Coordinates of C-alpha atoms in Angstrom, one line a residue:
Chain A
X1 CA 91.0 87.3 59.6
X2 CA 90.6 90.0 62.1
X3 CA 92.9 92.1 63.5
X4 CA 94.4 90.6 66.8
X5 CA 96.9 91.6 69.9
X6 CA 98.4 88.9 72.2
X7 CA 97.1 89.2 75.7
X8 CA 99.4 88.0 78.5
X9 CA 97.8 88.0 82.0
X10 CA 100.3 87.2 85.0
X11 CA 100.2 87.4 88.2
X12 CA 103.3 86.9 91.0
X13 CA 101.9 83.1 91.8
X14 CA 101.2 82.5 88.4
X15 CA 100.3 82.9 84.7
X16 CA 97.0 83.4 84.3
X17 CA 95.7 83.7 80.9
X18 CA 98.1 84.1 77.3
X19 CA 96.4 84.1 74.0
X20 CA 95.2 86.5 70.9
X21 CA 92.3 88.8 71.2
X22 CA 90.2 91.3 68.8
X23 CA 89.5 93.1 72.6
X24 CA 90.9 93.8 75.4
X25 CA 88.6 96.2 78.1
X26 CA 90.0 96.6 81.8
X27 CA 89.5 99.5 84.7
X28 CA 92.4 101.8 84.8
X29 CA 92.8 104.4 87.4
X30 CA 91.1 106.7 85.3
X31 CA 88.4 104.8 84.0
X32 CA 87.1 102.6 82.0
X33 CA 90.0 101.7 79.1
X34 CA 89.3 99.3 75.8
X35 CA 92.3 98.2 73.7
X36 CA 92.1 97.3 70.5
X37 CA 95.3 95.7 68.2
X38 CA 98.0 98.3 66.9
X39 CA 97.0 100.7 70.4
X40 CA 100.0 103.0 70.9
X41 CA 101.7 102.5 74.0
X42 CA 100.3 103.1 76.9
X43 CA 100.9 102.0 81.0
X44 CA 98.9 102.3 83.5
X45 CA 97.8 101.1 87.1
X46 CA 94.8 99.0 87.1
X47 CA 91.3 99.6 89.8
X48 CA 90.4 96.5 91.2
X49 CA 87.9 94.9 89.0
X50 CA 86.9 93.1 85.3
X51 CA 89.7 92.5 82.7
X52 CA 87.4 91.6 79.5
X53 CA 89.2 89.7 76.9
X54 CA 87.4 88.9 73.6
X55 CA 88.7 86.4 70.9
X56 CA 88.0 86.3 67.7
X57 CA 85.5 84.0 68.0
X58 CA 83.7 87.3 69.6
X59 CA 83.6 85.2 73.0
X60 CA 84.6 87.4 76.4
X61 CA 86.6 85.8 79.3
X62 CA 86.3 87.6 82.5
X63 CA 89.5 87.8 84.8
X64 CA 89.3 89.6 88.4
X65 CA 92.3 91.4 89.4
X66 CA 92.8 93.2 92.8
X67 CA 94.9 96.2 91.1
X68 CA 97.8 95.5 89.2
X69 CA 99.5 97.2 85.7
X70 CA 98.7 97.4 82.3
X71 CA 101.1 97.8 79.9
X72 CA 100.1 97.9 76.8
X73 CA 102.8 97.9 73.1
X74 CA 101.2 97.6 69.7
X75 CA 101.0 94.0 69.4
X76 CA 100.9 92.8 73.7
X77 CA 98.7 93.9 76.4
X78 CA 100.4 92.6 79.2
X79 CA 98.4 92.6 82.8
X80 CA 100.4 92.5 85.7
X81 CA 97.9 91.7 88.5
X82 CA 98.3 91.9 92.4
X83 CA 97.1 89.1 93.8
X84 CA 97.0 90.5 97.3
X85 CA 94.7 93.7 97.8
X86 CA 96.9 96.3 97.7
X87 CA 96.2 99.9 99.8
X88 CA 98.7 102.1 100.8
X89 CA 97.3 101.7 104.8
X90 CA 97.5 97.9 104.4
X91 CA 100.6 97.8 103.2
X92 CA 102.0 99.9 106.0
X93 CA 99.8 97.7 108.6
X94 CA 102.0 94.9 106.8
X95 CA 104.9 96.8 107.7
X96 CA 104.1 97.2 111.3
X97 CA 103.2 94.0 111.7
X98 CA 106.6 92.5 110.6
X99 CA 108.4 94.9 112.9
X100 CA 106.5 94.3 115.5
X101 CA 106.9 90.1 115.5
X102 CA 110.6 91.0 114.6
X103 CA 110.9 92.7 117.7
X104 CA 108.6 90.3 119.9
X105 CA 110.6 87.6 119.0
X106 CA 114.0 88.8 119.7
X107 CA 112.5 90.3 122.9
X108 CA 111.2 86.4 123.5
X109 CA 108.5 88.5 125.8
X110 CA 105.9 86.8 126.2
X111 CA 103.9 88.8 128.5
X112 CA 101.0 90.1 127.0
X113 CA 101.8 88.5 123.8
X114 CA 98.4 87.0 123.3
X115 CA 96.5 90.4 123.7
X116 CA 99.2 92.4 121.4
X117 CA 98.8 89.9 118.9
X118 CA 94.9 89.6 118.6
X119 CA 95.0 93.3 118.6
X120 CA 97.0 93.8 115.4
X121 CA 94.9 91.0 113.9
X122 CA 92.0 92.5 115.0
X123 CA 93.7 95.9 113.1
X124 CA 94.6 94.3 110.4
X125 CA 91.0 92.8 109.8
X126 CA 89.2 96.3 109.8
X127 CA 91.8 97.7 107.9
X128 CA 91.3 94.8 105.2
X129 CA 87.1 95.3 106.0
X130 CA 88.0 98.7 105.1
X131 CA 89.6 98.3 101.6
X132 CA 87.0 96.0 100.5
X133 CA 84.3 98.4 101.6
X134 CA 86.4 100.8 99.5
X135 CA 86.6 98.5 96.5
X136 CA 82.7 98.0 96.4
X137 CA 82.3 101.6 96.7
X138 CA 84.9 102.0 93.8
X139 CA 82.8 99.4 91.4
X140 CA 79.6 100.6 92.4
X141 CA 80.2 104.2 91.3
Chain B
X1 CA 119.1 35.1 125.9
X2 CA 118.7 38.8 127.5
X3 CA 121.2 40.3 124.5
X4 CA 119.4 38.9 121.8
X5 CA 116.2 40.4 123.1
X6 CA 117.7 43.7 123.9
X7 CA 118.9 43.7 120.2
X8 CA 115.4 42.9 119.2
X9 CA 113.6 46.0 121.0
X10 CA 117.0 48.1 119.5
X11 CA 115.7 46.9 115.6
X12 CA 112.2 46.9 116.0
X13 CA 112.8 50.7 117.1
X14 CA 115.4 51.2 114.5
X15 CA 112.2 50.3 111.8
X16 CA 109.9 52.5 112.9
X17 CA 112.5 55.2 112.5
X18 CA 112.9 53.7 109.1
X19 CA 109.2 54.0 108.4
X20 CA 109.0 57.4 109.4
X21 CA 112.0 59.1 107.5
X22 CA 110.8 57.0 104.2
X23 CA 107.6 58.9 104.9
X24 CA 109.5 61.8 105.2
X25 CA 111.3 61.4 101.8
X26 CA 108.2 60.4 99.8
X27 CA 106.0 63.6 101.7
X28 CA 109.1 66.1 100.8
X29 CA 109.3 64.2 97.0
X30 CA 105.7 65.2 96.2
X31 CA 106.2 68.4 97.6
X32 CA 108.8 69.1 96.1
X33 CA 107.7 68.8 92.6
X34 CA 104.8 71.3 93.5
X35 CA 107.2 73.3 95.1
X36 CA 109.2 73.5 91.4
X37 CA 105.5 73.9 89.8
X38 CA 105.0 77.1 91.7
X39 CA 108.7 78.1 90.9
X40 CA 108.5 78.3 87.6
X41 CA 104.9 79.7 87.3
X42 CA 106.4 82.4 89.3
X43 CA 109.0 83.3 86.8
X44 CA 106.7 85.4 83.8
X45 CA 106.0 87.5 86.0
X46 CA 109.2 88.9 87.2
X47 CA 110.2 88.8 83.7
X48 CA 107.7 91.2 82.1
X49 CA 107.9 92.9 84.6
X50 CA 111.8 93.6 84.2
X51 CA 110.7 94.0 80.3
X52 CA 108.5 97.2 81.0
X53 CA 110.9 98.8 83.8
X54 CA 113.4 98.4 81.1
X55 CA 111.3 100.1 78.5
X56 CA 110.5 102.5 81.0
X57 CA 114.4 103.1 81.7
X58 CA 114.8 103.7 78.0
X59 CA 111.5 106.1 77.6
X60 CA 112.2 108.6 80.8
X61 CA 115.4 108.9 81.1
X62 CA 115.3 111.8 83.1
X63 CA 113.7 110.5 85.7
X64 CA 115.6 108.2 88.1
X65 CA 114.3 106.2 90.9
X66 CA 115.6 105.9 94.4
X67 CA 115.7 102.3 93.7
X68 CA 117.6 102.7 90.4
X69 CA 119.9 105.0 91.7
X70 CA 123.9 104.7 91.2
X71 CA 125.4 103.4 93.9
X72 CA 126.3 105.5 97.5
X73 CA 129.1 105.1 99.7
X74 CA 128.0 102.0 101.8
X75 CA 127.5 102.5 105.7
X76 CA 124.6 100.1 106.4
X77 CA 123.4 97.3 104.2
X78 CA 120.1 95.6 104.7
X79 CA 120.3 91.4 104.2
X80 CA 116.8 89.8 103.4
X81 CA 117.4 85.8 104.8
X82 CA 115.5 83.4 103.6
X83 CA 115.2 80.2 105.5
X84 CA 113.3 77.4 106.0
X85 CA 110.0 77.1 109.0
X86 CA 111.6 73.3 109.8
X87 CA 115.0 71.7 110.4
X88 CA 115.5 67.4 109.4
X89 CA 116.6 69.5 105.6
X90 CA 120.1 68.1 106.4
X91 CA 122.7 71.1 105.8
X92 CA 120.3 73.4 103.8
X93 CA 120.0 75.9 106.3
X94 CA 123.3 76.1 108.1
X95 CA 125.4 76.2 104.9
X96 CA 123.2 79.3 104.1
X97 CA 124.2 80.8 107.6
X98 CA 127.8 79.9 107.2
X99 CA 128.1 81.8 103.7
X100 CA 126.0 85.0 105.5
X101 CA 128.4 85.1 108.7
X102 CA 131.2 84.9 105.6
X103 CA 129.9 87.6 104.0
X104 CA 128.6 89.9 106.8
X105 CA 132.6 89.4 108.6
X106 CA 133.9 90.9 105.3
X107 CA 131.4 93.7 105.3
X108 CA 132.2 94.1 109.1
X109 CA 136.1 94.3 108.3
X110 CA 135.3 97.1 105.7
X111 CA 133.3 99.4 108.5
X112 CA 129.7 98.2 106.9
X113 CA 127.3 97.2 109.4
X114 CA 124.7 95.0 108.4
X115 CA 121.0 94.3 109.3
X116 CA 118.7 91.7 108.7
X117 CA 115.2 90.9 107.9
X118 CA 114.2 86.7 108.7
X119 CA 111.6 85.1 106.9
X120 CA 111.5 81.6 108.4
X121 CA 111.6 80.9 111.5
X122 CA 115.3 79.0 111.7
X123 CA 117.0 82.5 110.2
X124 CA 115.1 84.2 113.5
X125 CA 116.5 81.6 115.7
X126 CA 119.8 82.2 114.0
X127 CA 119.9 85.6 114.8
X128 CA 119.4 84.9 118.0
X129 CA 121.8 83.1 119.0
X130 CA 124.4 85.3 116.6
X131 CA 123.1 88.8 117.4
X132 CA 122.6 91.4 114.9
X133 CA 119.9 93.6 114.4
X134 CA 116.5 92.0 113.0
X135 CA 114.0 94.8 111.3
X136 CA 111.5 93.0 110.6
X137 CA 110.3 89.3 110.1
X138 CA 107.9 86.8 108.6
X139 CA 107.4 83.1 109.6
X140 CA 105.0 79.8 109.2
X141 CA 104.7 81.0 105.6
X142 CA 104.3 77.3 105.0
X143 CA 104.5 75.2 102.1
X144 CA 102.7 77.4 100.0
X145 CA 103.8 81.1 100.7
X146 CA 102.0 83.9 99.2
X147 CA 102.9 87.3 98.6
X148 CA 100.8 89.4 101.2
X149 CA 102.8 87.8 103.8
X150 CA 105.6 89.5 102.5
X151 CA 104.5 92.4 101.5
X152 CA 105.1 94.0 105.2
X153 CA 108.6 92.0 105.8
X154 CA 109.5 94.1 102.2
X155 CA 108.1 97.2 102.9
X156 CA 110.2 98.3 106.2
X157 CA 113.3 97.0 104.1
X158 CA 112.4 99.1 101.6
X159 CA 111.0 101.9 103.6
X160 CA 114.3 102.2 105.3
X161 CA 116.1 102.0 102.2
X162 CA 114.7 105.2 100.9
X163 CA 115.0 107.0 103.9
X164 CA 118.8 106.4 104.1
X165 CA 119.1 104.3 106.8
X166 CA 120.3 101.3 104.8
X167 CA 122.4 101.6 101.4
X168 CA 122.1 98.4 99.9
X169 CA 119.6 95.4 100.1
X170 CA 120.7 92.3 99.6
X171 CA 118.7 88.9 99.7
X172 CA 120.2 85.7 101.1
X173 CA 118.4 82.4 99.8
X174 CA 119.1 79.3 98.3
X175 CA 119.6 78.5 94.4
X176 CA 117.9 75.6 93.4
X177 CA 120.0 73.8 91.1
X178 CA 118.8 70.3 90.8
X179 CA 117.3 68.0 93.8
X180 CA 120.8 66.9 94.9
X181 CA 122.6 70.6 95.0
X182 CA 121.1 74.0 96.4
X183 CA 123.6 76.6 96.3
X184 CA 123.7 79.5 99.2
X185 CA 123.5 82.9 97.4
X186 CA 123.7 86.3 98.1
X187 CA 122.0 88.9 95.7
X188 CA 122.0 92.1 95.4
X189 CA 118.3 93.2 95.3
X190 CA 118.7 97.6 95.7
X191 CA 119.9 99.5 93.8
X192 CA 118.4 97.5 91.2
X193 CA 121.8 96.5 88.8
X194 CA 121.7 98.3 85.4
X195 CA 120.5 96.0 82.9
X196 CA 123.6 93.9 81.6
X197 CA 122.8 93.3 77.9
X198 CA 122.7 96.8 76.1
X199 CA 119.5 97.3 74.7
X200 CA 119.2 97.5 71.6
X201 CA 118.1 100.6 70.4
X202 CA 114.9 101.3 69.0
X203 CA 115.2 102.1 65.2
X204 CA 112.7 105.0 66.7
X205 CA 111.8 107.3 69.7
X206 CA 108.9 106.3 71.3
X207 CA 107.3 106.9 75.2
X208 CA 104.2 105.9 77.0
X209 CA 101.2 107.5 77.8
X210 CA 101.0 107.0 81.2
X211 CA 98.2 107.5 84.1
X212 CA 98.7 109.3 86.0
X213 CA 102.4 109.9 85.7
X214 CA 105.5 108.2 84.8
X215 CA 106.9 108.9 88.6
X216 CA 103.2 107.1 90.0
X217 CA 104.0 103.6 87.7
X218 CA 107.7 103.9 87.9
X219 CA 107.1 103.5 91.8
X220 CA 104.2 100.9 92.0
X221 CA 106.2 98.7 89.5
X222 CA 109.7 99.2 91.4
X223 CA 107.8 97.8 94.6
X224 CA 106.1 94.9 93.1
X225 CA 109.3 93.9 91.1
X226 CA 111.3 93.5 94.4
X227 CA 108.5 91.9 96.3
X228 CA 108.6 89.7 93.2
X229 CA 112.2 89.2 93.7
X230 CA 111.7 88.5 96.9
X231 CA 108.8 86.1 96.6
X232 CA 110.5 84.4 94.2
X233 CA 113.1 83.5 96.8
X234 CA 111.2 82.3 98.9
X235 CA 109.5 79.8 96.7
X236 CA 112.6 78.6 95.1
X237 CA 113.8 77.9 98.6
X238 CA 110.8 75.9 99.7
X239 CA 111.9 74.0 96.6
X240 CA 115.3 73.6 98.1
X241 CA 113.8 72.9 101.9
X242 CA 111.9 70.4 100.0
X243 CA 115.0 68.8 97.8
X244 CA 117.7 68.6 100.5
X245 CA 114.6 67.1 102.7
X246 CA 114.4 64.1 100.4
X247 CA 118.0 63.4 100.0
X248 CA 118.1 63.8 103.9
X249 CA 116.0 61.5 104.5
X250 CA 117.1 58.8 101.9
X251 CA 120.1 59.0 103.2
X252 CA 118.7 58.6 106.8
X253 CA 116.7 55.4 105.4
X254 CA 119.4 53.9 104.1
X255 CA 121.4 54.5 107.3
X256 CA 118.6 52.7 109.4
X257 CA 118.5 49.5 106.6
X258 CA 122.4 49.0 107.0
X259 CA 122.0 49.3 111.1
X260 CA 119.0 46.6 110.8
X261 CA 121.5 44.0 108.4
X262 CA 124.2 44.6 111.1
X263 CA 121.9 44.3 114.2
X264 CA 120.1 41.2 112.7
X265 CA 123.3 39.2 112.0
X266 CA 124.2 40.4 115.4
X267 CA 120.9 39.0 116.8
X268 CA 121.6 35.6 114.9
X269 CA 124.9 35.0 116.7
X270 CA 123.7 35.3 120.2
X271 CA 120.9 33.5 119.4
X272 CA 122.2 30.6 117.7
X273 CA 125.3 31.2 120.4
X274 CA 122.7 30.5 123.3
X275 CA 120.9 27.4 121.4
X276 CA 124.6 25.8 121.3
X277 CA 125.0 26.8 124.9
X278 CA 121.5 25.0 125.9
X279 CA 122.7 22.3 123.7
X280 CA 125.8 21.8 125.5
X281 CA 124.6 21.8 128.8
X282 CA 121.4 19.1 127.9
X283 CA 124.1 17.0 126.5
X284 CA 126.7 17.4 129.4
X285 CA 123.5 17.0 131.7
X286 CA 122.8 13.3 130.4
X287 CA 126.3 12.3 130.2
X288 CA 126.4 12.9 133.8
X289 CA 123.5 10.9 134.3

């Protein structure tokens, strides 16, 4: 029997995969990473894209995580996925966003409300256009 | 005969109250049990995630996040309120604001002054009526909430956190204990507590390779834990909204069944009161005759 390393996949709305594999391939930051049973430990901040996991049947599931964190001891990979695509821009658009409604509705303004609002959305929609453009880039290259 | 009609209209409006809150509490029981679905799903995640900042913990020691930080001397402390979008949840929500107004009185007395952050729209209306200073706030998250909404909500807490402004975060939810209870809790959610068990120590040294650095994972694991945390929250008190809905509204369908038994016997007496009456006066009528 071969080798294997139990693979736990979870993301915050959910487990998504937990099993034994021969294989585990994902994109780290730096690159390309492939992690085979008794690895040494190892962490790491996953690029959005393929987590590969073969079984010893020599069969490959494919998982698609937005970013997320590989951690990785002798006998578990564990891969903490985002599911929200993560940038440091949209997060702070996030930010803005919540200030800004906190601050509208204690204001109970509703002058110009309409126009403010389909503004940010309208901000927040090319920021998110933005990432994605980013993350094609990222998995073209 | 115009009471026992009266009475009539009053129990035929009476059951179609009845209809609805039975709807109600059969909606808010299905719900529910995906609402506990999603609460537990949540759970693994936190927990590994608690598992590698605790290896982490053990394997840089020398470096210390702002979020792991000891304690400081407390002048502002951030609260985090989780709430429900709608009311008809019985006393879910205003037993929660009772135990925060508790709690933020006794921080007042010791010279703390507290700010908030509302996610659901019935903590924002409860700051508006009791004042106090909302950062930032997320609502109509719905039944099933999901984290990018409160990634932002999160992030100014945090944000302010690490520039000073606020020395403490503290999250303000409901526990779900079972479908009849929901507990009002407060938690501490920054500085993140030092693990409780001792760790047992490794029968060797051992660290991570990390990419890039320890300092970059350490700080994109810290977020996500609390926005974990925080998600986590807010599911479990959907769960709650969901719970105290049902036993709301059985209660108020039970309420509307005993009004109907007392309005119908009610209705019988006048009715058979005014069939004696009618009774009478035929029979008095052809005496006369």
């Amino acid at each position: 029997m071969a080798m294997t390393i139990h693979v736990d996949i979870v993301s915050a709305e959910g487990a998504i995969h937990s099993g034994q594999a021969t294989m585990v391939y994902a994109s780290a930051e730096v690159g390309e990473v492939g992690i085979a049973p008794r690895h040494t430990a190892f962490i790491s901040r996953l690029k959005p894209g393929d987590v590969r996991v073969e079984n010893e049947q020599g069969e490959q599931e494919h998982f698609y995580v937005s970013g997320g964190m590989l951690e990785v001891q002798p006998n578990v990979v564990t891969v903490l996925a985002d599911t929200a695509i993560r940038a440091a821009n949209l997060d702070e658009a996030a930010a803005q966003e919540a200030k800004r409604r906190a601050e509208e509705a204690l204001a109970g303004q509703q002058a110009g409300f309409e126009y403010a609002k389909a503004q940010a959305e309208l901000a927040e929609a090319i920021a998110q256009l933005r990432a994605i453009e980013k993350l094609r880039k990222t998995k073209r290259s | 005969m115009a009471g026992a009609k009266e009475i009539r209209t009053k129990i035929a409006s009476i059951k179609s109250t009845q209809k609805i809150t039975s709807a109600m509490e059969m909606v808010a029981a299905s719900k529910m049990r995906k609402a506990q679905d999603r609460m537990s799903a949540s759970r693994p995640y936190a927990d590994k995630m608690l598992q590698v900042i605790h290896h982490l913990a053990q394997a840089t020691p020398e470096y210390r996040h702002t979020f792991m930080a000891t304690e400081r001397p407390r002048k502002r402390v951030g609260y985090i309120v989780v709430s429900s979008d709608r009311g008809l949840c019985g006393g879910l929500n205003s037993n929660l604001f009772r135990r925060l107004s508790a709690e933020i009185k006794e921080q007042q007395a010791a010279g703390v002054e507290p700010v908030f952050c509302a996610i659901g729209s019935k903590a924002l209306g409860f700051f508006k009526r009791f004042g106090g200073k909302v950062l930032a706030q997320a609502t109509h998250l719905g039944d099933t909430p999901h984290i990018e909404d409160l990634i932002g909500t999160v992030k100014v807490m945090l944000d302010a956190f690490e520039a000073g402004e606020i020395d403490a975060i503290y999250v303000a939810s409901n526990e779900f204990v079972n479908t009849m209870t929901q507990r009002p809790e407060i938690r501490q959610l920054v500085p993140i507590a030092p693990a409780e068990k001792p760790e047992e120590a490794l029968p060797y040294h051992w660290d991570y390779i990390y990419e890039p650095d320890a300092h970059t994972v350490l700080d994109a694991l810290l977020t996500r834990y609390i926005e974990s945390l925080v998600y986590q929250s807010v599911v479990e008190n959907v769960a709650c909204e969901q719970a105290a809905r049902m036993v709301a509204m059985k209660a108020a369908s039970d309420n509307a069944g005993n009004l109907i038994d007392e309005l119908q016997l009610v209705y019988n007496k006048a009715r058979q009161a005014a069939i004696t009456q009618e009774i009478s006066e035929i029979v008095s009528g052809a005496a006369a005759v």
